[in-house]
């Protein structure tokens, strides 16, 4: 759990930024379902939109623990912003890991500056937990890939300027999933339905429609058929980000519960003095700290290579902890916790998504069990 001096400085800097620039407008953007672009610009000024980009392209080139810390601190203030950033980082990571030198030189410096925003298009209406069932096709014709299909649940779907797309080169062959880079302004690429969600309402989540979208053959990022392997490699790091975000939401809910319990009086004393509430807070604190330790452990293990089991353990435990802690925070607030006058109502709505996106809790358990029996 010991942070280096540099990591501590980054944590303090991000926390200060969130407190000054994010906290006061969260409810406004949540209610209006609008993304705080000024906050995004602030993240770019701190170089955080280049977290996973090498220094030679102007990026931060953060280690996995630093990446985890940044995600936790931003999510503690606004999960929608943290989610947008982590998906942007999935896109930059794909270009970094699978792109050519030309791809990197063209896209990464601009993405470090915050624009274009990146999107990661893997899921489809009928292919979520099993992306091999995707039907989006990229057919090679005369030196161009012609793309047709539909992607769903795309974070940054409206805001993005570049899309990392996964499609089959042969729709009927599950072994042909391949990764592509698609500029958002490519003719035939349209934004579909924007989802009206329970939580994470400031984050734009849309469908993307591909109707004879043509990209040059050199925009293929992986060898044909290597797309799913590439996706799972990138998502291992993404799951550490989601685990970190879940810890951030859980910590925010715990902080709110402790503050309220110390202020709210019943039977002549603060409710924090009553054993029923005190024990809730004790359980919440223990669970949050356990989730943080598991997440930091996964970050360290994945700094030197891939450890999918550690990432899945962290994502599973931390996300379920976020839901449980947010639920208890609402309970500590009583009737007030069920109103929009208190932040715990939003934490409760937001926390649930961490058990779903980038692999449901059920999928994480499958990954964990598979590595036990290999």
XYZ file of C-alpha atoms in Angstrom:
374
model
C 0.000 0.000 0.000
C 2.998 2.318 0.268
C 3.004 4.913 -2.506
C 6.130 6.447 -3.931
C 6.622 10.170 -3.439
C 5.648 10.732 -7.065
C 2.513 8.610 -6.762
C 1.512 10.471 -3.595
C 1.984 13.784 -5.386
C -0.199 12.614 -8.271
C -2.888 11.414 -5.868
C -2.888 14.749 -4.040
C -2.976 16.697 -7.304
C -5.894 14.727 -8.748
C -7.818 14.872 -5.470
C -7.377 18.653 -5.314
C -8.495 18.992 -8.931
C -11.604 16.884 -8.320
C -12.541 18.850 -5.210
C -12.098 22.221 -6.927
C -13.242 21.547 -10.486
C -15.595 18.580 -10.389
C -17.587 18.280 -7.174
C -19.776 21.375 -7.494
C -21.245 20.467 -10.903
C -21.761 16.707 -10.573
C -25.464 16.847 -9.746
C -26.121 19.373 -12.504
C -24.591 17.206 -15.203
C -26.135 14.040 -13.767
C -29.604 15.570 -13.958
C -29.121 17.047 -17.426
C -27.265 13.973 -18.760
C -24.507 16.213 -20.092
C -20.782 15.632 -19.962
C -18.603 18.295 -18.263
C -16.303 19.182 -21.149
C -14.519 21.801 -19.044
C -13.504 19.037 -16.643
C -12.193 17.000 -19.578
C -10.117 19.975 -20.676
C -8.765 20.214 -17.134
C -7.763 16.548 -17.229
C -5.938 17.230 -20.495
C -4.071 20.139 -18.912
C -2.887 17.720 -16.222
C -1.789 15.292 -18.984
C -4.225 12.696 -17.630
C -5.797 12.130 -21.058
C -2.380 10.733 -21.956
C -2.107 8.373 -18.997
C -1.290 5.299 -21.078
C 0.637 7.094 -23.834
C 4.462 6.852 -24.039
C 6.444 9.954 -23.167
C 7.853 10.174 -26.698
C 4.355 11.103 -27.873
C 3.827 13.584 -25.051
C 2.066 11.132 -22.755
C 2.176 10.391 -19.043
C 3.211 6.744 -19.484
C 1.815 5.877 -16.057
C 2.538 2.609 -14.316
C -0.488 0.511 -13.395
C -0.543 1.631 -9.746
C -0.545 5.298 -10.753
C -3.257 4.514 -13.314
C -5.289 2.903 -10.530
C -4.814 5.865 -8.195
C -5.965 8.365 -10.816
C -9.077 6.328 -11.620
C -9.960 5.965 -7.948
C -9.606 9.666 -7.190
C -11.627 10.823 -10.201
C -14.382 8.271 -9.539
C -14.538 9.415 -5.942
C -15.725 12.732 -7.349
C -17.561 11.724 -10.522
C -17.743 8.193 -11.875
C -18.980 9.338 -15.296
C -15.796 11.329 -15.853
C -13.601 8.460 -14.675
C -15.403 6.082 -17.033
C -14.961 8.421 -19.984
C -11.254 8.704 -19.205
C -10.692 4.971 -18.798
C -12.365 4.230 -22.146
C -10.291 6.945 -23.810
C -7.259 5.188 -22.309
C -8.418 1.852 -23.728
C -8.295 3.476 -27.149
C -4.851 5.007 -26.652
C -3.590 1.697 -25.275
C -4.784 -0.118 -28.400
C -2.993 2.360 -30.656
C 0.116 2.149 -28.492
C 0.205 -1.629 -28.405
C -1.050 -2.567 -31.873
C -0.668 0.501 -34.061
C 2.114 1.211 -36.513
C 4.561 4.056 -35.979
C 2.447 6.080 -38.394
C -0.714 5.430 -36.353
C 1.035 6.464 -33.162
C 2.498 9.630 -34.656
C -0.822 10.636 -36.176
C -3.157 9.948 -33.258
C -1.425 9.752 -29.890
C -0.136 13.354 -29.535
C -3.597 14.687 -30.300
C -5.269 12.278 -27.905
C -2.830 13.307 -25.171
C -4.182 16.833 -25.665
C -7.705 15.514 -25.074
C -9.027 15.641 -28.614
C -9.965 13.460 -30.327
C -11.642 11.476 -27.576
C -11.322 7.710 -27.974
C -14.051 5.064 -27.992
C -13.815 1.271 -27.756
C -16.421 -0.590 -29.835
C -16.606 -4.269 -28.929
C -20.127 -5.027 -27.627
C -23.186 -5.506 -29.825
C -26.915 -5.932 -29.120
C -26.563 -9.733 -29.382
C -22.907 -10.056 -28.394
C -22.019 -8.766 -24.952
C -20.376 -11.289 -22.661
C -19.484 -13.427 -25.691
C -18.016 -11.017 -28.251
C -17.130 -13.904 -30.580
C -20.803 -13.814 -31.575
C -20.475 -10.325 -33.038
C -21.964 -9.766 -36.474
C -20.246 -6.532 -37.526
C -18.223 -7.295 -40.645
C -15.212 -5.587 -42.224
C -14.852 -6.968 -45.737
C -11.681 -6.247 -47.718
C -12.369 -4.747 -51.157
C -9.735 -3.171 -53.410
C -7.425 -2.084 -50.601
C -10.220 -0.853 -48.312
C -12.235 -2.462 -45.542
C -15.976 -1.967 -45.961
C -17.655 -2.090 -42.552
C -21.299 -2.879 -41.818
C -22.895 -3.525 -38.449
C -24.005 -2.078 -35.141
C -22.167 -1.584 -31.858
C -23.905 -0.934 -28.531
C -23.073 0.398 -25.051
C -20.328 2.642 -26.449
C -18.978 5.066 -23.850
C -17.911 8.356 -25.472
C -20.048 7.291 -28.424
C -21.132 10.839 -29.233
C -18.015 12.652 -28.020
C -15.425 10.416 -29.652
C -13.279 11.419 -32.597
C -11.729 7.993 -33.134
C -13.161 4.514 -32.629
C -11.249 1.317 -31.925
C -13.507 -1.186 -33.660
C -13.689 -4.960 -33.455
C -15.246 -6.698 -36.453
C -15.068 -9.974 -38.347
C -13.485 -10.082 -41.749
C -15.887 -12.966 -42.429
C -19.197 -12.585 -40.639
C -19.725 -16.355 -40.476
C -16.273 -17.155 -39.069
C -15.760 -16.400 -35.337
C -12.000 -16.808 -35.814
C -11.739 -13.672 -37.957
C -12.382 -10.988 -35.311
C -9.925 -8.192 -36.029
C -9.175 -4.753 -34.566
C -9.453 -1.582 -36.641
C -8.979 2.160 -36.234
C -11.927 4.164 -37.562
C -11.943 7.985 -37.573
C -15.324 9.164 -36.320
C -15.917 11.437 -39.317
C -15.695 8.551 -41.798
C -18.763 8.617 -44.099
C -21.341 5.998 -43.166
C -20.537 6.021 -39.446
C -23.495 7.372 -37.525
C -24.397 7.824 -33.867
C -27.463 5.853 -32.892
C -29.570 5.806 -29.762
C -28.259 7.462 -26.622
C -29.103 5.274 -23.638
C -31.210 6.690 -20.781
C -29.459 4.993 -17.887
C -30.094 4.353 -14.193
C -26.730 5.845 -13.254
C -23.625 7.217 -14.920
C -26.009 9.673 -16.539
C -23.430 12.313 -17.435
C -21.530 9.793 -19.564
C -22.796 9.484 -23.124
C -23.512 5.859 -23.940
C -24.704 5.289 -27.493
C -24.985 2.834 -30.320
C -22.738 3.243 -33.354
C -24.052 2.345 -36.799
C -21.735 1.325 -39.654
C -23.253 1.517 -43.130
C -20.675 0.788 -45.830
C -18.007 2.597 -43.846
C -14.757 2.515 -45.816
C -11.327 2.698 -44.224
C -7.906 2.044 -45.792
C -6.417 -1.400 -45.306
C -3.598 0.112 -43.234
C -6.162 1.023 -40.541
C -6.244 -2.626 -39.518
C -4.434 -2.736 -36.172
C -4.046 -6.484 -35.635
C -3.519 -9.456 -37.857
C -6.776 -10.951 -39.087
C -8.224 -13.127 -36.318
C -6.175 -11.608 -33.498
C -8.836 -9.095 -32.457
C -10.295 -10.934 -29.480
C -6.871 -11.745 -28.078
C -6.010 -8.055 -28.370
C -9.305 -6.999 -26.778
C -8.877 -9.280 -23.785
C -5.303 -8.107 -23.316
C -6.381 -4.462 -23.224
C -9.424 -5.213 -21.060
C -7.226 -6.762 -18.374
C -5.873 -3.278 -17.713
C -9.358 -1.860 -18.157
C -10.698 -4.086 -15.404
C -8.111 -2.699 -13.017
C -9.394 0.763 -13.912
C -12.995 -0.276 -13.186
C -11.964 -1.880 -9.901
C -10.224 1.365 -8.972
C -13.302 3.371 -9.888
C -15.452 1.069 -7.768
C -13.125 1.695 -4.819
C -13.477 5.443 -5.428
C -17.286 5.298 -5.391
C -17.257 3.077 -2.305
C -14.900 5.467 -0.513
C -17.119 8.436 -1.381
C -20.179 6.599 -0.062
C -18.337 5.666 3.128
C -17.148 9.247 3.662
C -20.692 10.530 3.235
C -22.073 7.938 5.650
C -19.500 8.728 8.341
C -20.098 12.463 8.018
C -23.863 12.079 8.234
C -23.700 9.615 11.132
C -21.582 12.047 13.146
C -24.005 14.919 12.523
C -27.394 13.224 12.700
C -28.748 12.865 16.234
C -31.381 10.452 17.464
C -32.227 9.546 21.057
C -30.062 12.434 22.238
C -26.767 11.532 20.590
C -25.152 11.140 17.140
C -26.298 7.975 15.422
C -22.640 6.985 15.010
C -22.691 6.215 18.741
C -25.358 3.559 18.241
C -23.893 0.111 17.770
C -26.106 -0.757 14.800
C -24.717 2.196 12.822
C -21.173 1.957 14.189
C -20.922 -1.665 13.084
C -22.203 -0.784 9.615
C -19.465 1.809 9.297
C -16.870 -0.669 10.533
C -17.911 -3.239 7.936
C -17.906 -0.597 5.195
C -14.422 0.609 6.108
C -13.067 -2.942 6.165
C -14.591 -3.804 2.792
C -13.355 -0.615 1.116
C -9.829 -1.156 2.365
C -9.888 -4.808 1.306
C -11.063 -3.804 -2.176
C -8.327 -1.181 -2.432
C -5.637 -3.676 -1.396
C -6.848 -6.250 -3.910
C -6.937 -3.614 -6.640
C -3.461 -2.272 -5.895
C -2.161 -5.838 -5.824
C -3.657 -6.484 -9.258
C -2.138 -3.253 -10.560
C 1.327 -4.233 -9.375
C 1.028 -7.756 -10.786
C -0.019 -6.407 -14.179
C 2.794 -3.876 -14.369
C 5.264 -6.546 -15.389
C 2.915 -8.519 -17.626
C -0.617 -9.830 -17.859
C -2.329 -11.413 -14.853
C -6.013 -11.708 -15.883
C -6.996 -13.579 -12.716
C -5.708 -10.809 -10.440
C -7.503 -8.173 -12.525
C -10.766 -10.149 -12.470
C -10.530 -10.758 -8.721
C -10.081 -7.040 -8.141
C -12.871 -6.052 -10.507
C -15.302 -8.604 -9.063
C -14.660 -7.850 -5.409
C -14.363 -4.075 -5.718
C -17.491 -3.664 -7.828
C -19.631 -5.802 -5.536
C -18.178 -3.873 -2.584
C -19.147 -0.568 -4.198
C -22.759 -1.711 -4.511
C -22.869 -3.016 -0.929
C -21.218 0.055 0.595
C -23.400 2.475 -1.369
C -26.462 0.528 -0.256
C -25.405 0.770 3.379
C -24.649 4.477 2.978
C -28.232 5.037 1.845
C -29.432 3.015 4.834
C -27.370 5.116 7.245
C -29.004 8.236 5.807
C -32.461 6.737 6.233
C -35.187 8.520 4.280
C -32.813 11.331 3.328
C -30.618 8.840 1.501
C -33.475 8.086 -0.854
C -33.661 11.694 -2.029
C -31.537 13.572 -4.553
C -30.603 16.088 -1.860
C -27.843 13.722 -0.722
C -24.991 12.337 -2.816
C -25.453 8.775 -1.591
C -28.502 8.449 -3.843
C -26.236 8.985 -6.870
C -23.502 6.725 -5.501
C -26.102 3.976 -5.157
C -27.217 4.383 -8.783
C -23.705 4.719 -10.156
C -22.145 1.836 -8.256
C -24.232 -0.819 -9.994
C -22.665 -0.288 -13.397
C -19.242 -1.326 -12.097
C -20.582 -4.880 -11.731
C -21.646 -4.895 -15.399
C -19.382 -3.076 -17.845
C -16.054 -4.471 -19.059
C -17.207 -7.901 -17.957
C -20.005 -8.693 -15.515
C -19.327 -10.110 -12.070
C -20.398 -13.488 -13.430
C -17.802 -13.291 -16.206
C -15.114 -12.291 -13.684
C -15.872 -15.399 -11.662
C -15.549 -17.491 -14.810
C -12.103 -16.003 -15.456
C -11.015 -16.572 -11.857
C -12.223 -20.179 -11.838
C -10.684 -20.954 -15.230
C -7.249 -19.920 -14.015
C -7.669 -22.112 -10.952
C -8.323 -25.213 -13.039
C -5.850 -24.700 -15.899
